[in-house]
mmCIF file of C-alpha atoms in Angstrom:
data_model
loop_
_atom_site.group_PDB
_atom_site.id
_atom_site.type_symbol
_atom_site.label_atom_id
_atom_site.label_comp_id
_atom_site.label_asym_id
_atom_site.label_seq_id
_atom_site.Cartn_x
_atom_site.Cartn_y
_atom_site.Cartn_z
ATOM 1 C CA MET A 11 48.932 101.493 -27.842
ATOM 2 C CA LEU A 12 48.973 99.726 -24.510
ATOM 3 C CA TYR A 13 52.646 98.947 -24.981
ATOM 4 C CA VAL A 14 53.393 102.670 -25.405
ATOM 5 C CA VAL A 15 51.585 103.460 -22.169
ATOM 6 C CA LEU A 16 53.513 100.717 -20.375
ATOM 7 C CA VAL A 17 56.852 102.070 -21.615
ATOM 8 C CA LEU A 18 55.944 105.617 -20.531
ATOM 9 C CA VAL A 19 54.978 104.363 -17.068
ATOM 10 C CA LEU A 20 58.324 102.548 -16.722
ATOM 11 C CA VAL A 21 60.232 105.673 -17.871
ATOM 12 C CA ALA A 22 58.363 107.794 -15.332
ATOM 13 C CA ALA A 23 59.209 105.339 -12.581
ATOM 14 C CA GLY A 24 62.905 105.365 -13.587
ATOM 15 C CA LEU A 25 63.015 109.151 -13.535
ATOM 16 C CA VAL A 26 61.499 109.193 -10.052
ATOM 17 C CA VAL A 27 64.185 106.780 -8.844
ATOM 18 C CA ALA A 28 66.919 108.868 -10.491
ATOM 19 C CA GLY A 29 65.596 112.044 -8.860
ATOM 20 C CA LEU A 30 65.625 110.410 -5.463
ATOM 21 C CA ILE A 31 69.169 109.151 -5.895
ATOM 22 C CA THR A 32 70.645 112.412 -7.229
ATOM 23 C CA ALA A 33 68.422 114.626 -5.144
ATOM 24 C CA ASN A 34 67.681 116.628 -8.273
ATOM 25 C CA THR A 35 64.139 117.923 -8.727
ATOM 26 C CA LEU A 36 64.507 118.104 -12.474
ATOM 27 C CA TRP A 37 64.148 114.376 -12.796
ATOM 28 C CA ALA A 38 60.984 114.470 -10.686
ATOM 29 C CA TRP A 39 59.337 117.078 -12.984
ATOM 30 C CA VAL A 40 60.297 115.054 -16.061
ATOM 31 C CA SER A 41 58.740 111.956 -14.444
ATOM 32 C CA VAL A 42 55.523 113.918 -13.891
ATOM 33 C CA GLY A 43 55.427 114.963 -17.525
ATOM 34 C CA VAL A 44 55.992 111.409 -18.724
ATOM 35 C CA SER A 45 53.144 110.223 -16.449
ATOM 36 C CA VAL A 46 50.793 112.904 -17.872
ATOM 37 C CA LEU A 47 51.734 111.820 -21.379
ATOM 38 C CA ALA A 48 50.943 108.212 -20.533
ATOM 39 C CA GLY A 49 47.546 109.325 -19.207
ATOM 40 C CA LEU A 50 46.773 111.232 -22.399
ATOM 41 C CA VAL A 51 47.715 108.206 -24.478
ATOM 42 C CA MET A 52 45.340 106.021 -22.411
ATOM 43 C CA LEU A 53 42.536 108.603 -22.784
ATOM 44 C CA ALA A 54 43.008 108.703 -26.560
ATOM 45 C CA GLU A 55 42.877 104.906 -26.731
ATOM 46 C CA TRP A 56 39.657 104.835 -24.666
ATOM 47 C CA LEU A 57 37.963 107.439 -26.905
ATOM 48 C CA ARG A 58 38.989 105.531 -30.027
ATOM 49 C CA ARG A 59 37.488 102.265 -28.779
ATOM 50 C CA ARG A 60 34.283 104.015 -27.693
ATOM 51 C CA LYS A 61 33.896 105.541 -31.124
ATOM 52 C CA GLN A 62 34.358 102.135 -32.778
ATOM 53 C CA ALA A 63 31.756 100.595 -30.464
ATOM 54 C CA ALA A 64 29.271 103.367 -31.312
ATOM 55 C CA VAL A 65 29.810 102.867 -35.041
ATOM 56 C CA ALA A 66 29.376 99.123 -34.704
ATOM 57 C CA ALA A 67 26.117 99.597 -32.748
ATOM 58 C CA GLY A 68 24.666 101.996 -35.374
ATOM 59 C CA LYS A 69 24.959 99.526 -38.281
ATOM 60 C CA PRO A 70 21.707 97.535 -39.055
ATOM 61 C CA ALA A 71 21.874 93.850 -38.359
ATOM 62 C CA ALA A 72 22.138 91.651 -41.394
ATOM 63 C CA VAL A 73 18.762 90.115 -42.241
ATOM 64 C CA PRO A 74 19.018 86.453 -43.215
ATOM 65 C CA ASP A 75 17.454 85.427 -46.456
ATOM 66 C CA GLU A 76 13.926 84.196 -46.013
ATOM 67 C CA PRO A 77 13.515 80.553 -46.940
ATOM 68 C CA GLU A 78 10.022 81.214 -48.225
ATOM 69 C CA ASP A 79 11.310 82.156 -51.652
ATOM 70 C CA ASP A 80 13.149 78.853 -51.966
ATOM 71 C CA GLU A 81 10.152 76.884 -50.809
ATOM 72 C CA LYS A 82 7.895 78.792 -53.170
ATOM 73 C CA LEU A 83 10.300 78.153 -56.031
ATOM 74 C CA LYS A 84 10.403 74.441 -55.190
ATOM 75 C CA ALA A 85 6.623 74.321 -55.028
ATOM 76 C CA ASP A 86 6.379 75.992 -58.438
ATOM 77 C CA LEU A 87 8.767 73.420 -59.903
ATOM 78 C CA ASN A 88 6.967 70.462 -58.296
ATOM 79 C CA PRO A 89 5.115 68.588 -61.089
ATOM 80 C CA ASP A 90 2.446 67.260 -58.689
ATOM 81 C CA THR A 91 1.536 70.807 -57.648
ATOM 82 C CA VAL A 92 1.391 71.982 -61.253
ATOM 83 C CA GLU A 93 -0.833 69.074 -62.245
ATOM 84 C CA GLY A 94 -3.110 69.752 -59.246
ATOM 85 C CA GLU A 95 -3.507 73.422 -60.149
ATOM 86 C CA VAL A 96 -4.242 72.631 -63.775
ATOM 87 C CA ALA A 97 -6.721 69.967 -62.749
ATOM 88 C CA GLY A 98 -8.414 72.408 -60.364
ATOM 89 C CA GLU A 99 -8.869 74.985 -63.108
ATOM 90 C CA LEU A 100 -10.572 72.568 -65.471
ATOM 91 C CA PRO A 101 -14.351 72.291 -64.871
ATOM 92 C CA VAL A 102 -15.574 68.835 -63.938
ATOM 93 C CA GLU A 103 -18.820 67.867 -65.601
ATOM 94 C CA GLU A 104 -21.257 66.200 -63.248
ATOM 95 C CA PRO A 105 -23.668 63.592 -64.600
ATOM 96 C CA ALA A 106 -27.113 64.984 -65.192
ATOM 97 C CA ALA A 107 -29.620 63.907 -62.568
ATOM 98 C CA GLU A 108 -32.431 61.780 -63.896
ATOM 99 C CA PRO A 109 -35.858 63.360 -63.452
ATOM 100 C CA VAL A 110 -37.924 61.728 -60.739
ATOM 101 C CA THR A 111 -41.458 60.972 -61.821
ATOM 102 C CA GLU A 112 -43.967 61.304 -59.012
ATOM 103 C CA PRO A 113 -46.926 58.930 -59.018
ATOM 104 C CA ALA A 114 -50.142 60.488 -60.144
ATOM 105 C CA ALA A 115 -52.377 61.510 -57.275
ATOM 106 C CA THR A 116 -55.430 59.306 -57.038
ATOM 107 C CA GLU A 117 -58.696 61.047 -56.422
ATOM 108 C CA PRO A 118 -60.621 59.819 -53.367
ATOM 109 C CA THR A 119 -63.531 57.642 -54.232
ATOM 110 C CA ALA A 120 -66.790 59.312 -53.331
ATOM 111 C CA VAL A 121 -69.078 57.242 -51.141
ATOM 112 C CA LEU A 122 -72.605 57.549 -52.445
ATOM 113 C CA PRO A 123 -75.499 57.094 -50.043
ATOM 114 C CA ALA A 124 -77.592 54.019 -50.575
ATOM 115 C CA PRO A 125 -81.049 54.505 -52.127
ATOM 116 C CA ASP A 126 -84.032 54.852 -49.861
ATOM 117 C CA ASP A 127 -85.214 51.353 -50.591
ATOM 118 C CA GLU A 128 -81.812 49.942 -49.587
ATOM 119 C CA GLN A 129 -81.492 51.868 -46.308
ATOM 120 C CA PRO A 130 -81.319 49.471 -43.361
ATOM 121 C CA GLU A 131 -84.351 49.611 -41.160
ATOM 122 C CA GLU A 132 -83.824 50.992 -37.686
ATOM 123 C CA PRO A 133 -84.321 48.450 -34.909
ATOM 124 C CA ALA A 134 -87.552 48.623 -33.036
ATOM 125 C CA ALA A 135 -87.602 50.702 -29.905
ATOM 126 C CA VAL A 136 -86.346 48.707 -27.011
ATOM 127 C CA ALA A 137 -88.177 48.935 -23.738
ATOM 128 C CA GLU A 138 -86.592 51.540 -21.538
ATOM 129 C CA SER A 139 -84.550 50.136 -18.701
ATOM 130 C CA GLY A 140 -83.242 51.713 -15.553
ATOM 131 C CA ASP A 141 -84.875 53.573 -12.696
ATOM 132 C CA PRO A 142 -86.499 57.004 -13.305
ATOM 133 C CA GLY A 143 -85.639 59.963 -11.120
ATOM 134 C CA GLU A 144 -87.370 60.954 -7.885
ATOM 135 C CA GLU A 145 -90.165 63.549 -7.879
ATOM 136 C CA ASP A 146 -89.446 66.759 -5.991
ATOM 137 C CA THR A 147 -92.516 66.737 -3.764
ATOM 138 C CA ASP A 148 -93.799 69.934 -2.186
ATOM 139 C CA ALA A 149 -93.993 69.908 1.632
ATOM 140 C CA ALA A 150 -97.753 70.584 1.591
ATOM 141 C CA ASP A 151 -98.361 67.762 -0.899
ATOM 142 C CA LEU A 152 -96.205 65.443 1.225
ATOM 143 C CA LEU A 153 -98.426 66.006 4.271
ATOM 144 C CA ILE A 154 -101.490 65.143 2.253
ATOM 145 C CA VAL A 155 -100.017 62.058 0.519
ATOM 146 C CA ALA A 156 -98.726 60.621 3.802
ATOM 147 C CA GLU A 157 -102.373 60.301 5.017
ATOM 148 C CA LEU A 158 -103.895 58.832 1.810
ATOM 149 C CA ASP A 159 -104.739 55.181 1.196
ATOM 150 C CA VAL A 160 -104.973 55.557 -2.598
ATOM 151 C CA GLU A 161 -103.301 52.713 -4.448
ATOM 152 C CA VAL A 162 -100.119 53.270 -6.431
ATOM 153 C CA LEU A 163 -98.001 50.756 -8.309
ATOM 154 C CA VAL A 164 -94.498 49.595 -7.464
ATOM 155 C CA VAL A 165 -92.114 47.262 -9.274
ATOM 156 C CA ASP A 166 -90.078 44.680 -7.412
ATOM 157 C CA GLU A 167 -86.445 45.721 -6.826
ATOM 158 C CA TYR A 168 -87.128 49.356 -7.897
ATOM 159 C CA PRO A 169 -87.461 52.197 -5.323
ATOM 160 C CA ARG A 170 -90.181 54.300 -7.023
ATOM 161 C CA TYR A 171 -93.966 54.182 -6.860
ATOM 162 C CA HIS A 172 -96.034 55.210 -9.883
ATOM 163 C CA LEU A 173 -99.498 56.020 -11.151
ATOM 164 C CA ALA A 174 -101.227 53.446 -13.330
ATOM 165 C CA GLU A 175 -100.786 55.558 -16.470
ATOM 166 C CA CYS A 176 -96.971 55.922 -16.040
ATOM 167 C CA THR A 177 -95.235 55.044 -19.286
ATOM 168 C CA TRP A 178 -92.272 53.577 -17.442
ATOM 169 C CA LEU A 179 -94.448 50.668 -16.299
ATOM 170 C CA THR A 180 -94.834 49.317 -19.859
ATOM 171 C CA ASP A 181 -94.193 45.534 -19.993
ATOM 172 C CA ARG A 182 -93.324 45.422 -16.280
ATOM 173 C CA GLU A 183 -95.025 43.444 -13.536
ATOM 174 C CA THR A 184 -96.479 45.822 -10.943
ATOM 175 C CA ILE A 185 -97.635 45.454 -7.380
ATOM 176 C CA PRO A 186 -100.541 47.624 -6.084
ATOM 177 C CA ILE A 187 -99.967 49.209 -2.691
ATOM 178 C CA ALA A 188 -101.361 52.174 -0.725
ATOM 179 C CA VAL A 189 -99.317 55.327 -1.172
ATOM 180 C CA ALA A 190 -98.966 55.862 2.585
ATOM 181 C CA GLU A 191 -97.721 52.295 3.021
ATOM 182 C CA ALA A 192 -95.344 52.693 0.069
ATOM 183 C CA ARG A 193 -93.829 55.710 1.753
ATOM 184 C CA ASP A 194 -93.535 53.847 5.029
ATOM 185 C CA LEU A 195 -91.657 51.058 3.225
ATOM 186 C CA GLY A 196 -89.176 53.575 1.775
ATOM 187 C CA PHE A 197 -90.524 53.969 -1.760
ATOM 188 C CA THR A 198 -90.276 57.422 -3.357
ATOM 189 C CA PRO A 199 -92.434 59.074 -6.063
ATOM 190 C CA CYS A 200 -91.554 58.777 -9.762
ATOM 191 C CA SER A 201 -90.415 61.953 -11.497
ATOM 192 C CA ARG A 202 -92.064 60.935 -14.761
ATOM 193 C CA CYS A 203 -95.657 60.497 -13.627
ATOM 194 C CA THR A 204 -95.383 62.716 -10.473
ATOM 195 C CA PRO A 205 -97.842 60.746 -8.322
ATOM 196 C CA ASP A 206 -97.593 62.994 -5.252
ATOM 197 C CA ALA A 207 -98.594 66.108 -7.166
ATOM 198 C CA HIS A 208 -101.517 64.358 -8.900
ATOM 199 C CA LEU A 209 -102.803 62.662 -5.746
ATOM 200 C CA ALA A 210 -102.531 65.848 -3.689
ATOM 201 C CA ALA A 211 -104.348 67.870 -6.371
ATOM 202 C CA THR A 212 -107.102 65.231 -6.663
ATOM 203 C CA HIS A 213 -107.534 65.183 -2.900
ATOM 204 C CA ARG A 214 -107.890 68.966 -2.788
ATOM 205 C CA GLU A 215 -110.564 68.881 -5.533
ATOM 206 C CA THR A 216 -112.623 66.221 -3.763
ATOM 207 C CA THR A 217 -112.440 67.879 -0.348
ATOM 208 C CA LYS A 218 -113.281 71.361 -1.630
ATOM 209 C CA THR A 219 -116.497 72.625 -0.088
ATOM 210 C CA PRO A 220 -119.269 73.646 -2.517
#
């Protein structure tokens, strides 16, 4: 088709030259017609190619065959795969577990108390050691005791003074001393026998007027 257009263009050019040489307008009009014809031929060719391109674009692209079918077929024909599937379907019997016997629980042995005649004898009471607490002397009793010369008992290296009947003095060597002097030396009354309270009360009884 392009060759036809080329020939028509050359004919139109020749007619134009002939019209110029002969000074005849007829050749010029014929050249115009040939040029229009060449244009129509080119337009027809362009439409035809466009239509072919549109048809080619509308066709679906060819889908290549998926290789999965071939691989699946090969896997089905593989003897290792077949043996594995058959082996997987067959149940595998596990060996029965042997019962575990637990040792019998032993009952705790009861500890029976010894008879009365076998009970160990408690050790004899040991003499009490340590220093007893200090008596909380009343202020009025303190004024009275500080003026008395009544004897009380003290034990060497212990800070308390006591009455003769104080139980803490059992099996201890005592030193007799006046209560006023004991206080001057820094001794304090025993909380067990409460010498200040007893001495102050005795002094009040003896000094009471009839």
